[in-house]
Amino acid sequence: MNSSTKLNILRTLLAVFIALLISFGIIFLTSDEPVKAIVQLLTGPLQSQRRFGNVIEAMIPLIFTGVGISIMFAANEINLAGEGAFHLGGLAATYFALNTALPPVISPIATILIAGLCGMIVTGIPALMKIKTESDVLVSSLMMNYLVLYFSTYVLSNILRDPAAGAVVSFAVPSVTQLGTIFNGTRIHVGLFIALAAAAIGYIFLYKTKLGYEIRVTGENREFARYSGINVVKITLVSQLFGGAIFGIGGGVELLGMYNRFTWTSLLGYGWDAIIITTLAKKNPIYVPLAAFFLAYLRTGASIMSRSTDVVTEIVTITQGIIILLVVAEQFLSKYKHKIISKEAKAALVEKEGE
Amino acid sequence: MIIEAVFSPEFLNATLRATTPILFAALASCIASKSGVINMALEGIMLFTALFGVIFSAAFQSAWLGLLATMAVGGFIGFFLAFFVLRLKTDEILAAIAINLIANGATILILLYVSGDRGISSSIPSLIIPRVTLPIIKDIPFLGQVLSNQNILTYVSLIMVAVVHIFLYRTPLGLKIRAVGENKDAAESVGISSDKIRYISLTLSGVLASMGGFFLSGGYMTKFTIGMSAGRGFIALAAGAMGGNTPIGSFLVSLLFGAAQALSNILQLGAWPHELVQMLPYVTTLIGLGIYSYSRMKKRQRLTGR
Amino acid sequence: MGDKVLQMNNIMKIYPNGVVAVEDVTFELEKGEIHALLGENGAGKSTLMKVLFGIESPEQGEIILNGQKENIKSPLDAIKKGIGMVHQHFMLVPSLTVAENIVLGMEPKKNKLFIDEERAFKLSKETADIYNFDIDVKERVEELPVGLKQKVEILKALYRGADILILDEPTAVLTPQETEELFIQLKKLKEKGHTIIFISHKLDEIKEICDRATIMRNGRSKGTYLVKDITTAEMSRLMVGRDVVTTFDKKPAELKDTVLKVRNLSVTGTTGIKRVDDLSFDVKKGEIFGIAGVEGNGQGQLVEVLTGLSKKYKGQIKVFDQDAKKYSIRELRDLGMAHIPEDRMTYGCARNMNIMDNIFTNQYHKTEYSGKVLLKNRKIENRVNELIKEYRVKTKSYRQSVGMLSGGNIQKVVVAREFSTSPAIIIANQPTRGIDVGAASFIRQRILDFRDSGCAIILISADLNEVLELSDRLAVIYKGQFSGVFNNVKNVTEVELGKYMLGIKKDDRLEGIIYEQ
């Protein structure tokens, strides 16, 4: 590992550390029992098997979204419709499960694949619009999220709604489609394996396949990719579709694993979480589970903290924002970065002189 | 019946109301974009300032003082964004996403801390900017009903269209902003510091957006509810872009979206399923963006032959 | 004329990558003269002026303005001291009016808050009138033709009180008409007592308008001469001589089939001017077809259409007897075309990716390196290590990111990539520009090796040494056309070549440019 990678890891850790410090500061300011709150935040999840289980469950959708966005961002396209893709994936899974009667094992697999397909459509629309009309992916992808939200709420309230249930929720998804729990005493479901597989597949896709290579080159230098013969338009589209599919699958898995009815009446925010995760994981799917674990741990800790103290979970959202700000700031510790880079460049030059 | 409803003065009146927050944000987007920076943090700024509007107006027991204090907050957030983008070289989109995230969390946190409630600010005795009727105008047939009986901030937003226009096109600072945005090198070659200009434009952008945010909880609605910006900051980005980043252009596009919003409000009361109707502003934005971009692409292709 | 208005003594400028751009140059300017600064690209003239205008700071040397020693810290400082620069790429804001562009940064104010538009119009109109510039100051710059845009740039400098005006290749973008107009303006400026530095390599223009000329070559000054006392041939000789002559051991060329046929090729630029003007030529396997020329005479556009990066051209390009228009870039490469790009950082590499990723962009899809889906990483690694050795890329491992390498090593990576597919046609555009001597001679030898093994090579270069030593046949491109072709390169002197490159000489008949009808 060369020194510039080491420095990057250091910067990331420092950013996380500073963000946590600031959050602790806020806790101190707003809470009557700050120490207890911080202890709960940091160690709460370790206090019982069930609680640690909560961390793992929370990790699962984060892995999917982290991988999905890593693939989309690898092509250097800022498509933020992953949020909507996830949401639609959950809806599609519910609808499909409720309206088909497939045998065990096949049912959840087919359902999840359909969810992926729908996710693909959500991220695909802005990508296609960029190709056909040169419209800015940023705005169009943001609009997609709201469109999906209202559309799903409509479908929920008018088509899938279970009148027998108290709240606005769908009918229960048949148990044959649901993903079973792995460890008793927790809610960790089979989706965990699927998520880890997705991370592995994502990594292999980006770093070991032709397509992945083409996507990365396109993202790094579009002109260079084109000059090399890569069809940059097609490749960018593929990356958006593939990423969207993973988001959609994530939504389907989350629904089938953690819920038995479609209950989402607002956007869950996994799309924005994905940004943090990919920032921490440096866009590499293989590191996503680590980053996802970290975020999930923090979230669970915050939830435990909020139940036993007066600090609300939203503190973690603030932490997340600060982490992004600091990690992405090029100039954060840039003086040191420059020193190391010029040291390495000089070393390379010196070696060159010897030829 | 719907057609009647759409062309009624009440509907147009409602349109103006709905346009106001989007218009403020769209103008904010214009100024930032003219200087060459995308301000995607408008959503977060509006959310923050909607909350702070309520808090300040209650603290000062004056809506106007509350507005002024809120504008300072908005300016500060704009400055904060500029700092991270210009000084620390953070990517402008990611920095904006971070700010929006922090806004999401912080507004709930602060709301809880100040009002004791996690969803709505009812317990805070906030004040709103009132609606007024305009003395002579209200008697003009049809137009009178549209233009009179609006919130003062609505009138302010309309005036702001002119103010921002004059600012950008008639003042030295506005000239510098446009120069930096169009050709940074040209500006720097005559000694203009593009960083300084961008700091200013982003701060002003924040101030304008904050007026929209204040209006949300202090005029359009009377309280702050979590998430109440509901994507308006993003719609405003589209409005700015589609309006060619000019104040007048953004105004016209914002009107369009305001109409979509008002329409969805009306239709919700009727037989149409209200969730689908709520999609209207967003669908309008999407389609509008597509059409606008397509025509720009065609024009560019014609001119350069590529 | 008479008093020295500017004296630059013993200026030395070394760029961070080690290149000595300007070496011990002394340059002086007399008041009221139009002084040409001549030299090829890379001769150091732009750098010398950047030092004068405060864009670069010299390692050594002093600047004396009107008898006073000055330290010019920035362009703004230079402007304050009466030096104005009209850049090659205009520094104008398109949507603003002429007046707004001129007063930008020092706008006249009305009531302290607003721009006094009337005064801005008046002041800029006044300036324009003083110098007899016929221009509508109320028009938007984006509406103006190039010639007028340039006038705005000049007015900008004059408005700010420039006594010395530096014009950087001013006629590069002008039509002959506009050039004439410019010259009339310049003479008027001279009458008013302004001093002009005219950076150019267009000898006929220098003869027409300039009083004295300083010639630079390889970072040094070759002397200052009275234009009326020196011929264009002499200027050319001073500009384009070779200081270092390196020879290669070249076997006689063994020509095989014609693989590239170009007929009546024309490429029109966005301004409507023909960048490539009715070119026709053939290239056979086993030869190096050199194209010499000063940069900016159509080479870039020619390469774009030959390599498939642009399909916008008139005329015919045939590769292996097939119409090249129907092939994509990928297909052209698979047919055996390799391209060493002029700008290696923009087109030639992805600086944040490692060497392995950069070397494989043209062959990862071939069956020996990938299956249907997966890359055969082991095979790729082995091949990359082979290539690193073969091309002597100085690096610790293939995992090093390309951006960290020196210019010469980056170019070696580019060349390794392009040559590693055993191409049939190589298009090398300025292949050794900006790299160290060792890497340059290594690459040139490789080019020769490929020529010996039967490759067809087009070598486009502004480096005379390179093009004279390597080419079997040599054409000179000037303003998008071939001004001459030499089938017996050994007998060509650089003086002769210089004349063709600078437009002094032009042959109507180009013998040997095409092989078959």
Coordinates of N, CA and C in Angstrom, one line a residue, chain C residues 207-375:
Chain C
K207 N 7.3 40.8 -42.6 CA 7.9 41.7 -43.6 C 7.1 42.9 -43.9
E208 N 5.7 42.7 -43.8 CA 4.8 43.8 -44.2 C 4.8 44.9 -43.2
I209 N 4.7 44.4 -41.9 CA 4.3 45.4 -40.9 C 5.4 45.7 -39.8
C210 N 6.3 44.8 -39.7 CA 7.2 45.0 -38.5 C 8.5 45.8 -38.9
D211 N 9.0 46.5 -37.9 CA 10.3 47.3 -38.0 C 11.5 46.4 -37.8
R212 N 11.4 45.7 -36.6 CA 12.5 44.8 -36.2 C 12.0 43.5 -35.9
A213 N 12.9 42.5 -35.9 CA 12.4 41.2 -35.5 C 13.5 40.5 -34.6
T214 N 13.0 39.9 -33.6 CA 13.9 39.0 -32.7 C 13.5 37.6 -33.0
I215 N 14.5 36.8 -33.3 CA 14.2 35.4 -33.6 C 14.7 34.5 -32.4
M216 N 13.8 33.6 -32.0 CA 14.1 32.7 -30.9 C 14.1 31.3 -31.4
R217 N 14.9 30.5 -30.9 CA 15.0 29.1 -31.2 C 15.5 28.3 -30.0
N218 N 14.7 27.2 -29.6 CA 15.1 26.4 -28.5 C 15.4 27.2 -27.2
G219 N 14.6 28.2 -27.0 CA 14.8 29.0 -25.7 C 15.9 30.0 -25.8
R220 N 16.5 30.2 -26.9 CA 17.6 31.2 -27.0 C 17.2 32.2 -28.0
S221 N 17.8 33.4 -27.9 CA 17.6 34.4 -28.9 C 18.7 34.3 -30.0
K222 N 18.2 34.3 -31.2 CA 19.2 34.2 -32.3 C 19.5 35.6 -32.9
G223 N 19.1 36.6 -32.1 CA 19.5 38.0 -32.6 C 18.3 38.8 -33.0
T224 N 18.6 40.1 -33.0 CA 17.5 41.1 -33.4 C 18.0 41.7 -34.7
Y225 N 17.0 41.8 -35.6 CA 17.4 42.3 -37.0 C 16.4 43.4 -37.5
L226 N 16.9 44.3 -38.3 CA 16.0 45.2 -39.0 C 15.3 44.4 -40.1
V227 N 14.0 44.5 -40.1 CA 13.3 43.6 -41.0 C 13.6 44.0 -42.5
K228 N 13.9 45.2 -42.7 CA 14.2 45.6 -44.1 C 15.5 45.0 -44.6
D229 N 16.4 44.7 -43.6 CA 17.7 44.2 -44.0 C 17.8 42.7 -44.0
I230 N 16.8 42.0 -43.7 CA 16.9 40.5 -43.7 C 15.8 39.9 -44.6
T231 N 16.2 38.8 -45.3 CA 15.2 38.2 -46.2 C 14.4 37.1 -45.4
T232 N 13.3 36.7 -46.0 CA 12.5 35.7 -45.3 C 13.3 34.4 -45.3
A233 N 14.1 34.2 -46.3 CA 14.9 33.0 -46.3 C 15.9 32.9 -45.1
E234 N 16.5 34.1 -44.8 CA 17.4 34.1 -43.7 C 16.7 34.0 -42.4
M235 N 15.5 34.6 -42.3 CA 14.7 34.4 -41.0 C 14.3 33.0 -40.8
S236 N 13.9 32.4 -41.9 CA 13.6 31.0 -41.8 C 14.7 30.1 -41.4
R237 N 15.9 30.4 -41.9 CA 17.1 29.6 -41.6 C 17.4 29.8 -40.1
L238 N 17.2 31.0 -39.6 CA 17.5 31.2 -38.2 C 16.5 30.5 -37.3
M239 N 15.2 30.4 -37.8 CA 14.2 29.8 -37.0 C 14.2 28.3 -36.9
V240 N 14.5 27.7 -38.0 CA 14.3 26.3 -38.1 C 15.5 25.4 -38.2
G241 N 16.6 25.9 -37.9 CA 17.8 25.1 -37.9 C 17.8 24.0 -36.9
R242 N 18.6 23.0 -37.0 CA 18.7 22.0 -36.0 C 20.0 22.2 -35.2
D243 N 19.9 22.3 -34.0 CA 21.1 22.5 -33.2 C 21.8 21.1 -33.0
V244 N 21.0 20.2 -32.7 CA 21.5 18.8 -32.4 C 21.1 17.9 -33.6
V245 N 22.0 17.3 -34.2 CA 21.6 16.4 -35.3 C 21.8 15.0 -34.9
T246 N 20.8 14.2 -34.7 CA 21.0 12.8 -34.4 C 20.6 12.0 -35.5
T247 N 21.4 11.0 -35.9 CA 21.0 10.2 -37.0 C 20.6 8.8 -36.5
F248 N 19.7 8.2 -37.3 CA 19.4 6.8 -37.1 C 19.9 5.9 -38.2
D249 N 20.1 4.7 -37.8 CA 20.6 3.8 -38.8 C 19.4 3.3 -39.5
K250 N 19.2 3.7 -40.7 CA 17.9 3.4 -41.4 C 18.2 2.5 -42.6
K251 N 17.5 1.4 -42.6 CA 17.6 0.5 -43.8 C 16.7 1.1 -44.9
P252 N 17.0 0.8 -46.1 CA 16.2 1.3 -47.2 C 14.8 0.8 -47.0
A253 N 13.8 1.6 -47.4 CA 12.4 1.2 -47.2 C 12.0 0.1 -48.2
E254 N 11.2 -0.9 -47.6 CA 10.7 -2.0 -48.5 C 9.2 -1.8 -48.6
L255 N 8.8 -1.2 -49.6 CA 7.4 -0.8 -49.7 C 6.5 -2.0 -50.2
K256 N 5.3 -2.1 -49.6 CA 4.4 -3.2 -50.0 C 3.1 -2.5 -50.5
D257 N 2.0 -3.1 -50.1 CA 0.7 -2.6 -50.7 C 0.3 -1.2 -50.0
T258 N -0.5 -0.5 -50.8 CA -1.0 0.8 -50.3 C -2.2 0.5 -49.4
V259 N -2.0 0.9 -48.2 CA -3.1 0.6 -47.2 C -4.0 1.8 -46.9
L260 N -3.5 3.0 -47.2 CA -4.3 4.2 -46.9 C -4.4 5.1 -48.2
K261 N -5.6 5.4 -48.6 CA -5.7 6.2 -49.7 C -6.6 7.4 -49.4
V262 N -6.1 8.6 -49.5 CA -6.9 9.8 -49.2 C -7.1 10.6 -50.5
R263 N -8.3 11.0 -50.8 CA -8.5 11.8 -52.0 C -9.4 13.0 -51.7
N264 N -8.9 14.1 -52.0 CA -9.7 15.4 -51.9 C -10.4 15.6 -50.6
L265 N -9.6 15.4 -49.5 CA -10.1 15.5 -48.2 C -10.2 16.9 -47.8
S266 N -11.4 17.3 -47.3 CA -11.5 18.7 -46.8 C -12.3 18.6 -45.5
V267 N -11.8 19.4 -44.5 CA -12.5 19.5 -43.2 C -12.7 20.9 -42.9
T268 N -14.0 21.3 -42.7 CA -14.3 22.7 -42.4 C -14.5 22.9 -40.9
G269 N -13.9 23.9 -40.4 CA -14.0 24.2 -39.0 C -15.2 24.9 -38.6
T270 N -15.4 25.1 -37.3 CA -16.7 25.7 -36.9 C -16.8 27.1 -37.4
T271 N -15.7 27.8 -37.7 CA -15.8 29.2 -38.1 C -16.0 29.3 -39.6
G272 N -16.1 28.1 -40.3 CA -16.4 28.1 -41.7 C -15.1 28.1 -42.5
I273 N -14.0 28.2 -41.9 CA -12.7 28.1 -42.6 C -12.3 26.7 -42.9
K274 N -11.8 26.4 -44.0 CA -11.3 25.0 -44.3 C -10.0 24.7 -43.6
R275 N -10.1 23.8 -42.7 CA -8.9 23.5 -41.9 C -8.0 22.5 -42.7
V276 N -8.7 21.6 -43.4 CA -8.0 20.7 -44.3 C -8.5 21.0 -45.7
D277 N -7.7 21.3 -46.6 CA -8.2 21.8 -47.9 C -7.8 20.9 -49.1
D278 N -8.6 20.0 -49.4 CA -8.4 19.2 -50.6 C -7.1 18.4 -50.6
L279 N -6.9 17.6 -49.6 CA -5.7 16.8 -49.5 C -5.8 15.5 -50.2
S280 N -4.8 15.1 -50.8 CA -4.8 13.7 -51.4 C -3.4 13.1 -51.1
F281 N -3.4 11.9 -50.6 CA -2.1 11.2 -50.5 C -2.3 9.7 -50.3
D282 N -1.3 8.9 -50.5 CA -1.3 7.5 -50.3 C -0.2 7.1 -49.3
V283 N -0.4 6.0 -48.6 CA 0.6 5.5 -47.7 C 0.7 4.0 -47.9
K284 N 2.0 3.5 -48.1 CA 2.2 2.1 -48.3 C 2.7 1.4 -47.0
K285 N 2.5 0.1 -47.0 CA 3.1 -0.6 -45.9 C 4.7 -0.5 -46.0
G286 N 5.3 -0.4 -44.9 CA 6.8 -0.4 -44.9 C 7.4 1.0 -45.1
E287 N 6.6 2.1 -45.1 CA 7.2 3.4 -45.2 C 6.7 4.3 -44.1
I288 N 7.5 5.3 -43.8 CA 7.1 6.3 -42.9 C 6.8 7.6 -43.7
F289 N 5.6 8.0 -43.7 CA 5.2 9.2 -44.5 C 5.1 10.3 -43.5
G290 N 6.1 11.2 -43.6 CA 6.1 12.3 -42.6 C 5.3 13.5 -43.1
I291 N 4.7 14.2 -42.2 CA 4.0 15.4 -42.5 C 4.6 16.5 -41.6
A292 N 5.4 17.4 -42.2 CA 6.0 18.5 -41.4 C 5.1 19.7 -41.4
G293 N 5.2 20.5 -40.4 CA 4.4 21.8 -40.5 C 4.4 22.4 -39.2
V294 N 4.2 23.7 -39.2 CA 4.0 24.4 -37.9 C 2.6 24.0 -37.4
E295 N 2.5 23.9 -36.1 CA 1.2 23.4 -35.5 C 0.1 24.4 -35.8
G296 N -1.0 23.9 -36.1 CA -2.2 24.7 -36.4 C -2.5 24.9 -37.9
N297 N -1.8 24.1 -38.7 CA -2.1 24.1 -40.1 C -3.0 23.0 -40.6
G298 N -3.7 22.4 -39.7 CA -4.7 21.4 -40.1 C -4.3 20.0 -39.7
Q299 N -3.2 19.8 -39.0 CA -2.8 18.5 -38.7 C -3.8 17.8 -37.7
G300 N -4.2 18.6 -36.7 CA -5.2 18.0 -35.8 C -6.4 17.5 -36.4
Q301 N -7.0 18.3 -37.3 CA -8.2 17.9 -38.0 C -8.0 16.7 -38.9
L302 N -6.9 16.7 -39.5 CA -6.5 15.6 -40.4 C -6.5 14.3 -39.6
V303 N -5.8 14.3 -38.4 CA -5.8 13.1 -37.6 C -7.1 12.7 -37.1
E304 N -7.9 13.7 -36.7 CA -9.3 13.3 -36.2 C -10.1 12.5 -37.2
V305 N -10.0 12.9 -38.5 CA -10.9 12.2 -39.4 C -10.2 10.9 -39.9
L306 N -8.9 10.8 -39.9 CA -8.2 9.6 -40.2 C -8.5 8.5 -39.2
T307 N -8.5 8.9 -37.9 CA -8.7 7.9 -36.8 C -10.1 7.6 -36.4
G308 N -11.1 8.3 -37.1 CA -12.4 8.0 -36.8 C -13.0 8.8 -35.7
L309 N -12.3 9.7 -35.1 CA -12.8 10.6 -34.0 C -13.8 11.6 -34.5
S310 N -13.7 11.9 -35.8 CA -14.7 12.7 -36.4 C -15.1 12.2 -37.8
K311 N -16.4 12.2 -38.1 CA -16.8 11.7 -39.4 C -17.2 12.9 -40.3
K312 N -16.9 14.1 -39.8 CA -17.4 15.3 -40.6 C -16.3 15.7 -41.6
Y313 N -16.3 15.1 -42.8 CA -15.4 15.6 -43.8 C -16.0 15.3 -45.1
K314 N -15.4 16.0 -46.1 CA -15.7 15.8 -47.5 C -14.6 15.1 -48.2
G315 N -14.8 14.3 -49.1 CA -13.7 13.6 -49.8 C -13.7 12.1 -49.4
Q316 N -12.7 11.5 -49.7 CA -12.7 10.0 -49.4 C -11.4 9.6 -48.7
I317 N -11.7 8.7 -47.7 CA -10.6 8.0 -47.0 C -10.8 6.5 -47.1
K318 N -9.8 5.9 -47.7 CA -9.9 4.4 -47.8 C -8.9 3.7 -47.0
V319 N -9.3 2.8 -46.2 CA -8.4 2.0 -45.4 C -8.5 0.6 -45.8
F320 N -7.4 0.0 -46.3 CA -7.4 -1.3 -46.8 C -8.5 -1.4 -47.9
D321 N -8.6 -0.4 -48.7 CA -9.5 -0.3 -49.8 C -11.0 -0.3 -49.4
Q322 N -11.3 -0.1 -48.2 CA -12.6 0.1 -47.7 C -12.9 1.5 -47.3
D323 N -14.1 2.0 -47.5 CA -14.4 3.4 -47.2 C -14.4 3.5 -45.6
A324 N -13.5 4.3 -45.1 CA -13.3 4.4 -43.7 C -14.5 5.0 -42.9
K325 N -15.4 5.7 -43.7 CA -16.5 6.3 -43.0 C -17.4 5.4 -42.3
K326 N -17.5 4.1 -42.8 CA -18.5 3.2 -42.2 C -17.9 2.5 -41.0
Y327 N -16.7 2.7 -40.6 CA -16.1 2.0 -39.5 C -16.1 2.9 -38.2
S328 N -16.4 2.2 -37.1 CA -16.3 2.9 -35.8 C -14.9 3.0 -35.4
I329 N -14.6 3.7 -34.4 CA -13.2 3.8 -33.9 C -12.7 2.4 -33.5
R330 N -13.6 1.7 -32.8 CA -13.2 0.3 -32.4 C -12.9 -0.5 -33.6
E331 N -13.7 -0.4 -34.7 CA -13.5 -1.2 -35.8 C -12.2 -0.8 -36.5
L332 N -11.9 0.4 -36.6 CA -10.7 0.9 -37.2 C -9.5 0.3 -36.5
R333 N -9.6 0.4 -35.2 CA -8.5 -0.2 -34.4 C -8.3 -1.7 -34.6
D334 N -9.5 -2.4 -34.6 CA -9.4 -3.8 -34.8 C -8.8 -4.1 -36.2
L335 N -9.0 -3.3 -37.2 CA -8.5 -3.5 -38.5 C -7.0 -3.3 -38.5
G336 N -6.5 -2.7 -37.4 CA -5.0 -2.5 -37.3 C -4.5 -1.1 -37.3
M337 N -5.4 -0.2 -37.0 CA -5.0 1.2 -36.9 C -4.6 1.6 -35.5
A338 N -3.4 2.2 -35.3 CA -3.0 2.7 -34.0 C -2.9 4.2 -34.1
H339 N -3.1 4.9 -32.9 CA -3.0 6.3 -32.9 C -2.3 6.8 -31.7
I340 N -1.2 7.5 -31.9 CA -0.5 8.2 -30.8 C -1.0 9.6 -30.8
P341 N -1.8 10.0 -29.8 CA -2.5 11.3 -29.9 C -1.5 12.4 -29.5
E342 N -1.9 13.6 -30.0 CA -1.1 14.8 -29.7 C -1.1 15.2 -28.2
D343 N -2.3 15.1 -27.6 CA -2.5 15.5 -26.3 C -2.6 14.2 -25.4
R344 N -1.5 13.8 -24.8 CA -1.6 12.5 -24.2 C -2.4 12.5 -22.9
M345 N -2.6 13.7 -22.3 CA -3.3 13.7 -21.0 C -4.8 13.7 -21.3
T346 N -5.2 14.4 -22.3 CA -6.7 14.4 -22.6 C -7.2 13.1 -23.3
Y347 N -6.4 12.7 -24.3 CA -6.9 11.6 -25.1 C -6.1 10.3 -24.9
G348 N -4.9 10.4 -24.4 CA -4.0 9.3 -24.4 C -4.0 8.4 -23.2
C349 N -4.6 9.0 -22.1 CA -4.5 8.2 -20.8 C -5.6 8.6 -19.9
A350 N -5.8 7.8 -18.9 CA -6.7 8.2 -17.7 C -5.8 8.3 -16.6
R351 N -5.5 9.5 -16.1 CA -4.4 9.7 -15.2 C -4.6 9.1 -13.8
N352 N -5.8 8.9 -13.5 CA -6.1 8.3 -12.1 C -6.1 6.8 -12.1
M353 N -6.0 6.2 -13.3 CA -6.0 4.7 -13.4 C -4.6 4.2 -13.5
N354 N -4.4 2.9 -13.1 CA -3.0 2.4 -13.1 C -2.5 2.1 -14.5
I355 N -1.3 1.7 -14.6 CA -0.6 1.4 -15.9 C -1.4 0.3 -16.6
M356 N -1.7 -0.8 -15.9 CA -2.3 -1.9 -16.5 C -3.7 -1.5 -17.2
D357 N -4.5 -0.7 -16.4 CA -5.7 -0.3 -17.0 C -5.5 0.6 -18.2
N358 N -4.5 1.4 -18.2 CA -4.2 2.3 -19.3 C -3.7 1.6 -20.6
I359 N -3.0 0.5 -20.3 CA -2.4 -0.2 -21.5 C -3.4 -1.0 -22.2
F360 N -4.4 -1.5 -21.5 CA -5.3 -2.5 -22.1 C -6.5 -1.9 -22.8
T361 N -6.7 -0.6 -22.9 CA -8.0 -0.1 -23.5 C -8.2 -0.5 -24.9
N362 N -7.1 -0.9 -25.6 CA -7.4 -1.2 -27.0 C -7.4 -2.7 -27.3
Q363 N -7.2 -3.5 -26.3 CA -7.2 -4.9 -26.6 C -7.9 -5.8 -25.6
Y364 N -8.5 -5.2 -24.6 CA -9.1 -6.1 -23.5 C -10.3 -6.9 -24.1
H365 N -10.8 -6.5 -25.2 CA -11.9 -7.2 -25.7 C -11.5 -8.4 -26.6
K366 N -10.2 -8.6 -26.8 CA -9.8 -9.7 -27.7 C -9.8 -11.0 -26.9
T367 N -10.0 -12.1 -27.7 CA -10.3 -13.3 -27.0 C -9.1 -13.8 -26.1
E368 N -7.9 -13.4 -26.4 CA -6.8 -13.9 -25.5 C -6.8 -13.2 -24.2
Y369 N -7.5 -12.1 -24.1 CA -7.5 -11.3 -22.8 C -8.8 -11.3 -22.1
S370 N -9.8 -11.8 -22.7 CA -11.1 -11.9 -22.0 C -12.0 -12.9 -22.6
G371 N -12.8 -13.5 -21.7 CA -13.9 -14.4 -22.2 C -15.1 -13.6 -22.6
K372 N -16.2 -14.2 -22.4 CA -17.4 -13.5 -22.8 C -17.7 -12.3 -21.9
V373 N -17.4 -12.6 -20.6 CA -17.7 -11.6 -19.6 C -16.5 -11.1 -18.8
L374 N -15.7 -12.1 -18.4 CA -14.6 -11.8 -17.5 C -13.3 -11.5 -18.2
L375 N -12.5 -10.7 -17.6 CA -11.2 -10.4 -18.1 C -10.3 -11.5 -17.6

